[in-house]
Short mmCIF file of C-alpha atoms and ligand atoms in Angstrom, two decimals:
data_model
loop_
_atom_site.label_atom_id
_atom_site.label_comp_id
_atom_site.label_asym_id
_atom_site.label_seq_id
_atom_site.Cartn_x
_atom_site.Cartn_y
_atom_site.Cartn_z
CA UNK Y 9 14.27 -0.89 1.02
CA UNK Y 10 16.69 0.97 3.26
CA UNK Y 11 15.17 0.26 6.50
CA UNK Y 12 15.66 -3.41 5.70
CA UNK Y 13 19.54 -3.58 5.61
CA UNK Y 14 23.01 -6.37 6.48
CA UNK Y 15 24.30 -5.54 9.19
CA UNK Y 16 26.84 -7.70 10.81
CA UNK Y 17 26.18 -10.41 7.78
CA UNK Y 18 22.65 -10.92 9.00
CA UNK Y 19 19.19 -8.74 7.73
CA UNK Y 20 17.93 -6.78 9.62
CA UNK Y 21 14.17 -4.52 10.46
CA UNK Y 22 16.10 -0.99 11.86
CA UNK Y 23 17.92 -2.13 14.38
CA UNK Y 24 16.47 -6.09 14.82
CA UNK Y 25 17.98 -9.28 13.02
CA UNK Y 26 15.22 -11.08 11.37
CA UNK Y 27 16.35 -13.94 12.70
CA UNK Y 28 15.63 -12.79 15.95
CA UNK Y 29 12.11 -12.10 14.93
CA UNK Y 30 11.95 -15.31 13.25
CA UNK Y 31 13.13 -17.80 16.89
CA UNK Y 32 10.51 -14.90 18.81
CA UNK Y 33 7.74 -15.27 16.60
CA UNK Y 34 7.91 -18.16 14.66
CA UNK Y 35 7.48 -17.92 10.69
CA UNK Y 36 6.17 -17.34 8.15
CA UNK Y 37 5.80 -13.77 9.37
CA UNK Y 38 5.23 -10.59 7.54
CA UNK Y 39 7.68 -7.80 9.30
CA UNK Y 40 6.89 -4.15 8.79
CA UNK Y 41 9.69 -1.04 9.57
CA UNK Y 42 7.96 1.80 11.27
CA UNK Y 43 10.77 4.02 9.85
CA UNK Y 44 10.08 3.36 6.79
CA UNK Y 45 6.25 3.52 7.28
CA UNK Y 46 6.68 7.42 8.39
CA UNK Y 47 9.55 7.82 5.56
CA UNK Y 48 7.10 7.10 2.77
CA UNK Y 49 4.38 9.18 4.57
CA UNK Y 50 6.64 12.34 4.66
CA UNK Y 51 7.95 12.03 1.19
CA UNK Y 52 5.14 12.10 -0.64
CA UNK Y 53 4.18 14.95 1.74
CA UNK Y 54 7.54 16.69 0.82
CA UNK Y 55 6.42 18.27 -2.75
CA UNK Y 56 2.76 18.89 -1.54
CA UNK Y 57 4.43 21.52 1.21
CA UNK Y 58 2.18 24.47 1.53
CA UNK Y 59 -0.48 23.44 -1.09
CA UNK Y 60 -4.64 22.74 -0.08
CA UNK Y 61 -4.24 18.82 -0.19
CA UNK Y 62 -5.28 15.61 1.49
CA UNK Y 63 -3.34 12.30 1.28
CA UNK Y 64 -5.52 9.44 1.89
CA UNK Y 65 -3.78 6.12 2.34
CA UNK Y 66 -5.81 3.41 0.09
CA UNK Y 67 -6.49 0.98 3.27
CA UNK Y 68 -6.74 -2.05 0.89
CA UNK Y 69 -2.89 -1.81 0.27
CA UNK Y 70 -2.54 -3.07 3.99
CA UNK Y 71 -5.40 -2.47 6.56
CA UNK Y 72 -3.65 -3.16 10.03
CA UNK Y 73 -4.70 -1.13 12.15
CA UNK Y 74 -1.65 -0.60 13.62
CA UNK Y 75 -0.18 0.75 10.32
CA UNK Y 76 -3.73 2.51 9.84
CA UNK Y 77 -2.82 4.27 13.24
CA UNK Y 78 0.98 5.24 11.93
CA UNK Y 79 -0.52 7.13 9.50
CA UNK Y 80 -3.64 8.58 11.40
CA UNK Y 81 -0.75 10.14 13.35
CA UNK Y 82 1.32 11.58 10.82
CA UNK Y 83 -2.18 13.03 9.27
CA UNK Y 84 -3.48 11.17 6.89
CA UNK Y 85 -6.77 11.02 5.57
CA UNK Y 86 -8.03 7.50 4.07
CA UNK Y 87 -9.26 6.30 0.91
CA UNK Y 88 -12.22 3.08 2.04
CA UNK Y 89 -13.85 0.66 0.12
CA UNK Y 90 -16.35 -0.92 1.97
CA UNK Y 91 -18.09 -0.81 5.40
CA UNK Y 92 -15.53 -3.12 6.98
CA UNK Y 93 -12.54 -0.54 5.78
CA UNK Y 94 -14.42 2.11 7.41
CA UNK Y 95 -14.76 0.68 10.99
CA UNK Y 96 -10.65 -0.31 10.88
CA UNK Y 97 -10.00 3.28 10.27
CA UNK Y 98 -12.40 4.73 12.62
CA UNK Y 99 -10.83 1.68 15.26
CA UNK Y 100 -7.27 3.15 14.15
CA UNK Y 101 -8.11 6.18 15.23
CA UNK Y 102 -8.97 7.88 11.60
CA UNK Y 103 -10.56 11.06 11.01
CA UNK Y 104 -13.70 10.53 9.65
CA UNK Y 105 -13.64 13.80 7.92
CA UNK Y 106 -10.32 12.90 5.89
CA UNK Y 107 -12.28 9.39 4.50
CA UNK Y 108 -13.06 8.83 0.59
CA UNK Y 109 -14.89 6.21 -0.19
CA UNK Y 110 -14.21 4.34 -3.65
CA UNK Y 111 -15.78 0.93 -5.00
CA UNK Y 112 -18.07 0.01 -7.83
CA UNK Y 113 -20.42 -1.76 -5.12
CA UNK Y 114 -21.49 0.18 -2.35
CA UNK Y 115 -24.40 -1.10 -0.58
CA UNK Y 116 -26.92 0.85 1.11
CA UNK Y 117 -25.84 -0.46 4.85
CA UNK Y 118 -22.07 0.87 3.95
CA UNK Y 119 -23.69 4.14 2.46
CA UNK Y 120 -25.50 4.57 6.33
CA UNK Y 121 -22.76 3.85 7.76
CA UNK Y 122 -20.10 6.42 5.98
CA UNK Y 123 -23.11 9.07 6.60
CA UNK Y 124 -23.20 8.74 9.80
CA UNK Y 125 -19.14 9.03 10.26
CA UNK Y 126 -18.91 11.93 8.53
CA UNK Y 127 -16.95 10.97 5.71
CA UNK Y 128 -15.06 13.39 3.64
CA UNK Y 129 -16.06 12.40 0.07
CA UNK Y 130 -18.08 9.76 -1.96
CA UNK Y 131 -16.59 8.72 -4.94
CA UNK Y 132 -19.34 7.50 -6.89
CA UNK Y 133 -18.72 5.27 -9.64
CA UNK Y 134 -22.08 5.00 -11.56
CA UNK Y 135 -25.04 6.51 -12.62
CA UNK Y 136 -27.22 4.11 -10.40
CA UNK Y 137 -25.19 4.41 -7.42
CA UNK Y 138 -25.96 7.88 -6.95
CA UNK Y 139 -29.54 7.39 -7.04
CA UNK Y 140 -29.18 5.28 -4.26
CA UNK Y 141 -26.93 7.16 -2.37
CA UNK Y 142 -29.56 9.91 -2.37
CA UNK Y 143 -32.43 7.77 -1.53
CA UNK Y 144 -30.19 6.89 1.35
CA UNK Y 145 -29.22 10.49 2.65
CA UNK Y 146 -32.47 11.52 2.32
CA UNK Y 147 -33.96 8.73 4.76
CA UNK Y 148 -31.69 9.60 6.99
CA UNK Y 149 -32.31 13.56 6.64
CA UNK Y 150 -28.11 13.66 5.15
CA UNK Y 151 -26.48 15.63 2.15
CA UNK Y 152 -24.00 13.07 0.56
CA UNK Y 153 -21.46 15.12 -0.49
CA UNK Y 154 -20.00 13.37 -3.95
CA UNK Y 155 -17.13 13.53 -6.41
CA UNK Y 156 -18.16 11.55 -9.65
CA UNK Y 157 -14.95 8.68 -9.88
CA UNK Y 158 -14.42 9.30 -13.81
CA UNK Y 159 -13.03 6.97 -16.23
CA UNK Y 160 -10.60 8.80 -18.56
CA UNK Y 161 -10.03 5.73 -20.87
CA UNK Y 162 -6.31 6.35 -20.36
CA UNK Y 163 -3.59 3.54 -20.69
CA UNK Y 164 -1.78 2.87 -17.48
CA UNK Y 165 0.37 0.49 -19.28
CA UNK Y 166 0.90 -1.93 -15.90
CA UNK Y 167 -1.06 -5.17 -15.24
CA UNK Y 168 -4.66 -5.63 -16.84
CA UNK Y 169 -5.86 -6.81 -13.76
CA UNK Y 170 -4.41 -3.78 -12.16
CA UNK Y 171 -5.70 -1.13 -14.77
CA UNK Y 172 -8.72 0.10 -14.05
CA UNK Y 173 -9.01 3.53 -16.24
CA UNK Y 174 -9.65 2.03 -20.04
CA UNK Y 175 -13.25 2.03 -20.68
CA UNK Y 176 -13.72 -1.90 -20.89
CA UNK Y 177 -12.71 -1.28 -17.09
CA UNK Y 178 -15.64 -2.21 -14.55
CA UNK Y 179 -14.54 1.42 -12.87
CA UNK Y 180 -16.30 5.02 -12.84
CA UNK Y 181 -18.39 7.11 -15.44
CA UNK Y 182 -16.82 6.74 -19.33
CA UNK Y 183 -16.08 9.89 -19.47
CA UNK Y 184 -18.24 11.02 -22.29
CA UNK Y 185 -21.43 10.22 -19.85
CA UNK Y 186 -19.81 12.45 -17.00
CA UNK Y 187 -21.17 15.92 -17.83
CA UNK Y 188 -25.17 14.06 -17.86
CA UNK Y 189 -24.67 12.40 -14.33
CA UNK Y 190 -23.09 15.47 -13.01
CA UNK Y 191 -26.21 17.56 -14.09
CA UNK Y 192 -28.15 14.47 -12.73
CA UNK Y 193 -26.50 15.02 -9.04
CA UNK Y 194 -26.71 18.38 -9.16
CA UNK Y 195 -30.75 18.26 -9.33
CA UNK Y 196 -30.80 15.78 -6.68
CA UNK Y 197 -31.81 17.27 -3.04
CA UNK Y 198 -29.60 14.93 -0.87
CA UNK Y 199 -26.75 15.26 -2.92
CA UNK Y 200 -23.84 17.96 -3.02
CA UNK Y 201 -21.44 18.13 -5.64
CA UNK Y 202 -17.87 18.36 -4.20
CA UNK Y 203 -14.95 17.25 -6.45
CA UNK Y 204 -13.78 14.72 -9.55
CA UNK Y 205 -12.05 11.68 -9.04
CA UNK Y 206 -10.09 9.14 -11.05
CA UNK Y 207 -7.99 6.60 -10.65
CA UNK Y 208 -6.34 4.70 -13.65
CA UNK Y 209 -4.67 1.72 -12.10
CA UNK Y 210 -1.91 0.58 -9.61
CA UNK Y 211 2.26 -0.23 -10.12
CA UNK Y 212 2.11 2.88 -12.82
CA UNK Y 213 5.82 3.54 -12.96
CA UNK Y 214 5.54 6.95 -15.65
CA UNK Y 215 4.24 9.75 -15.36
CA UNK Y 216 2.58 10.05 -19.05
CA UNK Y 217 -0.57 8.14 -17.85
CA UNK Y 218 -1.30 10.55 -14.86
CA UNK Y 219 -0.64 13.52 -16.92
CA UNK Y 220 -3.08 12.39 -19.90
CA UNK Y 221 -5.55 11.76 -17.19
CA UNK Y 222 -5.48 14.75 -15.25
CA UNK Y 223 -5.28 16.85 -18.21
CA UNK Y 224 -9.05 15.49 -19.11
CA UNK Y 225 -10.02 15.49 -15.85
CA UNK Y 226 -9.10 19.60 -15.36
CA UNK Y 227 -11.45 19.59 -19.27
CA UNK Y 228 -14.32 18.47 -17.27
CA UNK Y 229 -13.71 20.49 -14.29
CA UNK Y 230 -13.86 23.69 -16.84
CA UNK Y 231 -16.72 22.47 -18.58
CA UNK Y 232 -18.46 21.94 -15.31
CA UNK Y 233 -18.29 25.43 -13.83
CA UNK Y 234 -19.46 26.77 -17.25
CA UNK Y 235 -22.51 25.16 -16.47
CA UNK Y 236 -22.88 26.35 -12.51
CA UNK Y 237 -21.54 22.82 -11.37
CA UNK Y 238 -18.26 24.54 -9.03
CA UNK Y 239 -15.49 21.72 -8.33
CA UNK Y 240 -13.92 21.93 -4.80
CA UNK Y 241 -11.50 19.28 -4.66
CA UNK Y 242 -9.79 17.12 -7.34
CA UNK Y 243 -9.15 13.89 -6.99
CA UNK Y 244 -6.14 11.93 -8.69
CA UNK Y 245 -6.61 8.72 -7.42
CA UNK Y 246 -3.61 6.22 -6.57
CA UNK Y 247 -1.31 3.94 -8.38
CA UNK Y 248 2.18 5.32 -8.51
CA UNK Y 249 4.64 2.44 -8.67
CA UNK Y 250 7.56 0.70 -6.88
CA UNK Y 251 10.49 -0.73 -7.33
CA UNK Y 252 10.27 -4.31 -7.24
CA UNK Y 253 13.34 -4.78 -9.32
CA UNK Y 254 14.49 -2.56 -11.61
CA UNK Y 255 11.60 -0.25 -12.21
CA UNK Y 256 12.21 3.18 -11.78
CA UNK Y 257 8.85 5.55 -10.55
CA UNK Y 258 8.98 9.14 -10.89
CA UNK Y 259 10.19 10.25 -7.23
CA UNK Y 260 7.15 11.24 -5.14
CA UNK Y 261 8.59 15.11 -5.47
CA UNK Y 262 8.65 14.69 -9.44
CA UNK Y 263 5.10 13.28 -9.25
CA UNK Y 264 3.99 15.59 -7.16
CA UNK Y 265 5.48 19.46 -9.41
CA UNK Y 266 4.08 17.56 -12.50
CA UNK Y 267 0.48 17.27 -10.66
CA UNK Y 268 0.95 20.74 -9.46
CA UNK Y 269 2.21 22.42 -12.73
CA UNK Y 270 -0.93 21.30 -14.39
CA UNK Y 271 -2.95 22.86 -11.49
CA UNK Y 272 -1.35 25.76 -11.86
CA UNK Y 273 -3.17 27.56 -8.93
CA UNK Y 274 -6.54 27.06 -9.47
CA UNK Y 275 -8.17 27.08 -6.16
CA UNK Y 276 -9.13 23.33 -5.72
CA UNK Y 277 -7.99 20.67 -2.49
CA UNK Y 278 -5.47 17.99 -4.37
CA UNK Y 279 -6.35 14.67 -2.91
CA UNK Y 280 -3.75 11.71 -3.54
CA UNK Y 281 -4.80 8.02 -2.54
CA UNK Y 282 -1.63 6.36 -2.63
CA UNK Y 283 -1.73 2.73 -1.54
CA UNK Y 284 1.32 1.07 -2.74
CA UNK Y 285 3.74 3.84 -3.14
CA UNK Y 286 3.35 3.95 1.09
CA UNK Y 287 3.56 0.01 2.35
CA UNK Y 288 5.35 -2.19 -0.07
CA UNK Y 289 8.88 -1.69 0.11
CA UNK Y 290 7.91 -0.98 4.55
CA UNK Y 291 7.50 -4.85 4.34
CA UNK Y 292 8.77 -8.17 4.09
CA UNK Y 293 7.41 -11.61 4.46
CA UNK Y 294 9.98 -13.61 6.84
CA UNK Y 295 9.99 -17.17 5.76
CA UNK Y 296 11.68 -20.77 6.52
CA UNK Y 297 13.13 -23.34 3.89
CA UNK Y 298 11.58 -26.61 5.11
CA UNK Y 299 12.61 -28.73 2.74
CA UNK Y 300 15.11 -28.76 -0.42
CA UNK Y 301 13.96 -30.79 -3.36
CA UNK Y 302 17.13 -30.87 -5.93
CA UNK Y 303 16.36 -31.75 -9.65
CA UNK Y 304 17.22 -35.67 -10.42
CA UNK Y 305 20.53 -36.06 -11.49
CA UNK Y 306 21.14 -35.37 -15.44
CA UNK Y 307 17.52 -34.12 -15.87
CA UNK Y 308 16.83 -30.33 -16.62
CA UNK Y 309 14.37 -30.44 -14.13
CA UNK Y 310 14.22 -28.17 -11.49
CA UNK Y 311 15.62 -27.63 -8.03
CA UNK Y 312 13.28 -26.57 -5.52
CA UNK Y 313 13.29 -24.82 -2.05
CA UNK Y 314 9.88 -25.33 -0.50
CA UNK Y 315 9.47 -22.96 1.86
CA UNK Y 316 6.91 -22.27 4.78
CA UNK Y 317 4.97 -19.32 3.67
CA UNK Y 318 2.63 -19.93 0.18
CA UNK Y 319 0.68 -18.38 -2.40
CA UNK Y 320 -1.70 -17.78 0.50
CA UNK Y 321 0.40 -15.91 2.60
CA UNK Y 322 1.22 -13.60 -0.51
CA UNK Y 323 -0.52 -14.14 -3.50
CA UNK Y 324 1.03 -11.82 -6.01
CA UNK Y 325 3.20 -13.99 -7.89
CA UNK Y 326 0.30 -16.30 -8.31
CA UNK Y 327 -2.73 -13.24 -9.30
CA UNK Y 328 -0.40 -11.32 -11.44
CA UNK Y 329 3.19 -13.12 -11.75
CA UNK Y 330 4.53 -10.59 -9.87
CA UNK Y 331 8.38 -10.33 -9.37
CA UNK Y 332 9.59 -10.30 -5.47
CA UNK Y 333 13.65 -10.58 -4.84
CA UNK Y 334 13.70 -13.06 -2.93
CA UNK Y 335 17.17 -13.17 0.21
CA UNK Y 336 19.15 -14.87 2.38
CA UNK Y 337 18.53 -13.53 6.12
CA UNK Y 338 22.10 -15.09 6.81
CA UNK Y 339 23.97 -14.81 3.56
CA UNK Y 340 26.40 -18.27 3.05
CA UNK Y 341 29.80 -17.98 1.33
CA UNK Y 342 30.20 -20.60 -1.27
CA UNK Y 343 28.48 -21.81 -4.75
CA UNK Y 344 24.96 -20.53 -5.41
CA UNK Y 345 22.00 -22.88 -7.09
CA UNK Y 346 19.13 -22.00 -9.33
CA UNK Y 347 15.79 -22.82 -7.41
CA UNK Y 348 12.27 -22.48 -7.62
CA UNK Y 349 10.99 -21.08 -4.58
CA UNK Y 350 7.53 -22.43 -3.55
CA UNK Y 351 5.41 -23.28 -0.75
CA UNK Y 352 3.47 -26.02 0.65
CA UNK Y 353 -0.22 -25.17 -0.97
CA UNK Y 354 -1.39 -28.04 -2.95
CA UNK Y 355 -1.30 -26.03 -7.20
CA UNK Y 356 1.41 -25.52 -9.27
CA UNK Y 357 0.83 -22.00 -9.13
CA UNK Y 358 2.14 -21.54 -5.69
CA UNK Y 359 5.46 -20.40 -6.21
CA UNK Y 360 6.83 -17.01 -4.53
CA UNK Y 361 9.94 -16.84 -6.99
CA UNK Y 362 11.54 -18.61 -10.23
CA UNK Y 363 15.19 -19.16 -10.98
CA UNK Y 364 16.64 -17.49 -7.65
CA UNK Y 365 20.67 -18.28 -7.52
CA UNK Y 366 20.50 -18.88 -3.69
CA UNK Y 367 23.22 -20.84 -1.66
CA UNK Y 368 20.23 -22.33 0.10
CA UNK Y 369 20.51 -25.19 3.25
CA UNK Y 370 17.60 -26.48 4.83
CA UNK Y 371 16.48 -24.49 7.98
CA UNK Y 372 17.63 -21.17 6.49
CA UNK Y 373 15.44 -18.19 6.58
CA UNK Y 374 14.56 -16.21 3.63
CA UNK Y 375 12.79 -12.76 3.30
CA UNK Y 376 10.26 -12.10 0.49
CA UNK Y 377 10.96 -8.37 -0.12
CA UNK Y 378 9.04 -5.56 -0.79
CA UNK Y 379 5.75 -7.44 0.24
CA UNK Y 380 4.38 -4.80 2.34
CA UNK Y 381 1.17 -3.83 -0.06
CA UNK Y 382 -1.33 -6.13 -0.91
CA UNK Y 383 0.52 -9.01 0.70
CA UNK Y 384 -1.18 -9.42 4.21
CA UNK Y 385 -4.40 -7.96 2.48
CA UNK Y 386 -5.04 -10.48 0.19
CA UNK Y 387 -3.68 -13.56 2.07
CA UNK Y 388 -6.20 -16.31 2.63
CA UNK Y 389 -6.61 -19.37 4.76
CA UNK Y 390 -6.56 -21.38 1.35
CA UNK Y 391 -5.54 -24.93 2.24
CA UNK Y 392 -6.50 -24.66 5.80
CA UNK Y 393 -3.68 -22.63 6.40
CA UNK Y 394 -3.52 -19.85 9.37
CA UNK Y 395 -2.82 -16.05 8.11
CA UNK Y 396 1.15 -14.99 9.33
CA UNK Y 397 1.75 -13.19 12.19
CA UNK Y 398 2.41 -9.50 11.72
CA UNK Y 399 5.30 -7.71 13.45
CA UNK Y 400 6.22 -3.87 13.46
CA UNK Y 401 9.30 -2.90 14.28
CA UNK Y 402 10.19 0.16 15.76
CA UNK Y 403 14.13 1.22 16.24
CA UNK Y 404 14.96 -1.87 18.73
CA UNK Y 405 11.60 -3.04 19.63
CA UNK Y 406 9.09 -5.74 18.01
CA UNK Y 407 5.15 -5.29 18.40
CA UNK Y 408 3.32 -8.22 17.16
CA UNK Y 409 0.37 -6.03 15.87
CA UNK Y 410 -1.61 -9.09 14.55
CA UNK Y 411 -1.32 -12.64 15.92
CA UNK Y 412 -0.59 -15.75 14.18
CA UNK Y 413 -4.05 -17.17 13.16
CA UNK Y 414 -4.99 -20.40 15.34
CA UNK Y 415 -5.81 -23.40 13.79
CA UNK Y 416 -9.14 -23.87 15.53
CA UNK Y 417 -10.28 -20.40 14.72
CA UNK Y 418 -10.51 -21.64 10.88
CA UNK Y 419 -13.49 -23.36 11.35
CA UNK Y 420 -14.88 -21.97 14.19
CA UNK Y 421 -18.06 -20.42 12.42
CA UNK Y 422 -18.40 -24.00 10.79
CA UNK Y 423 -21.38 -26.14 11.97
CA UNK Y 424 -21.84 -29.72 10.87
CA UNK Y 425 -25.48 -30.95 10.30
CA UNK Y 426 -27.43 -31.89 13.55
C1 LIG B 15 -6.15 0.40 -5.01
C2 LIG B 15 -7.06 1.74 -5.29
C3 LIG B 15 -6.35 2.68 -4.96
C4 LIG B 15 -4.39 2.69 -4.38
O1 LIG B 15 -3.77 2.30 -5.72
P1 LIG B 15 -2.64 1.96 -5.28
O2 LIG B 15 -1.58 1.57 -6.45
O3 LIG B 15 -2.05 1.17 -4.27
O4 LIG B 15 -1.21 3.21 -5.31
C5 LIG B 15 -6.73 3.97 -4.96
N1 LIG B 15 -7.84 4.44 -5.28
C6 LIG B 15 -8.45 3.34 -5.84
C7 LIG B 15 -10.18 4.06 -5.71
C8 LIG B 15 -7.92 2.16 -5.65
O5 LIG B 15 -8.93 1.45 -5.80
#
């Protein structure tokens, strides 16, 4: 996370001290670095120079319109999974002709919105969805461009909740059924077959599962061609992992080269759907220590540091037992203690980190690192907590890209019986 560094013994985002952000905007808040977002996108593209490709940021990783706008200006496309995400991309200035629409449960209204916008492709996940899309497009007098999301039954070797390419996952069309569903698609009047798509999971740190899946996909593309169903693009999905602690995912250029070597001058456009890899290390969650609760003397109980961020702000530790590095914004000299870093929510699962060695005092600021992906996007109002503010730093400037939610807003849509 090279845009979050210690300067004069204080943690900064680019040129702005995180303590200054806390003083100005309060905590908890998410802080993103525009330079880190830009660098992630440009380095993802670096291995693809001179090839026919489109990098579609997976919006669900972080849907703030300011972040989408940064990527849109860099020429990104977008991978969406709902009508809500479609609206966000359009509001952020994204190009509808660079949108792919994934997801197992697209409803008719979402299909209509995407057809009206003129998106690049629907990633269709079942035969039933295909039939519905054909009907909806027919009613509108349109032709829907599609890929089938094929499930290659490949083990991505990641957490079970974020593994999507095994045959017992809900995602995609089973590999064995793909040819039959493609033949059905090719015969539908309001469907145009354009591509093949697969996405096998998230936080993948090895190349092998990507290559194994791509080999199967290329075999399928060849078979489809012999059946008179030409494929003009291959969407290899997202899923490339990041470093949270000591993971060593392949460099983007290594990943790109491995894929391009397999594609080997085939005349297809390549699509990528990275989410986490573009935003994960471009953001931190800034929080304040409210209370220290030392263990009872001579007991083996834990020391707790109760901070003002909680599982409703960053769900990954509670949901996946995920690790985030937690660092002091102004590290103190002197002996550290081992702390459970926990939030105020009434759940024992409300922790942000276990067994962290820190020298803390009440009122200290902590940065929960690598929180740019699936942080704010999974935040909730559990315990009637307003969601955190989001700040984007650009050099020495701070921009509020989402205001802190106000308490009155949290029940503004609710009504008592008369
Ligand atoms: C979530 C998702 C992605 C992005 O996954 P990352 O691991 O964040 O790169 C890409 N494509 C689809 C279909 C997804 O559901």
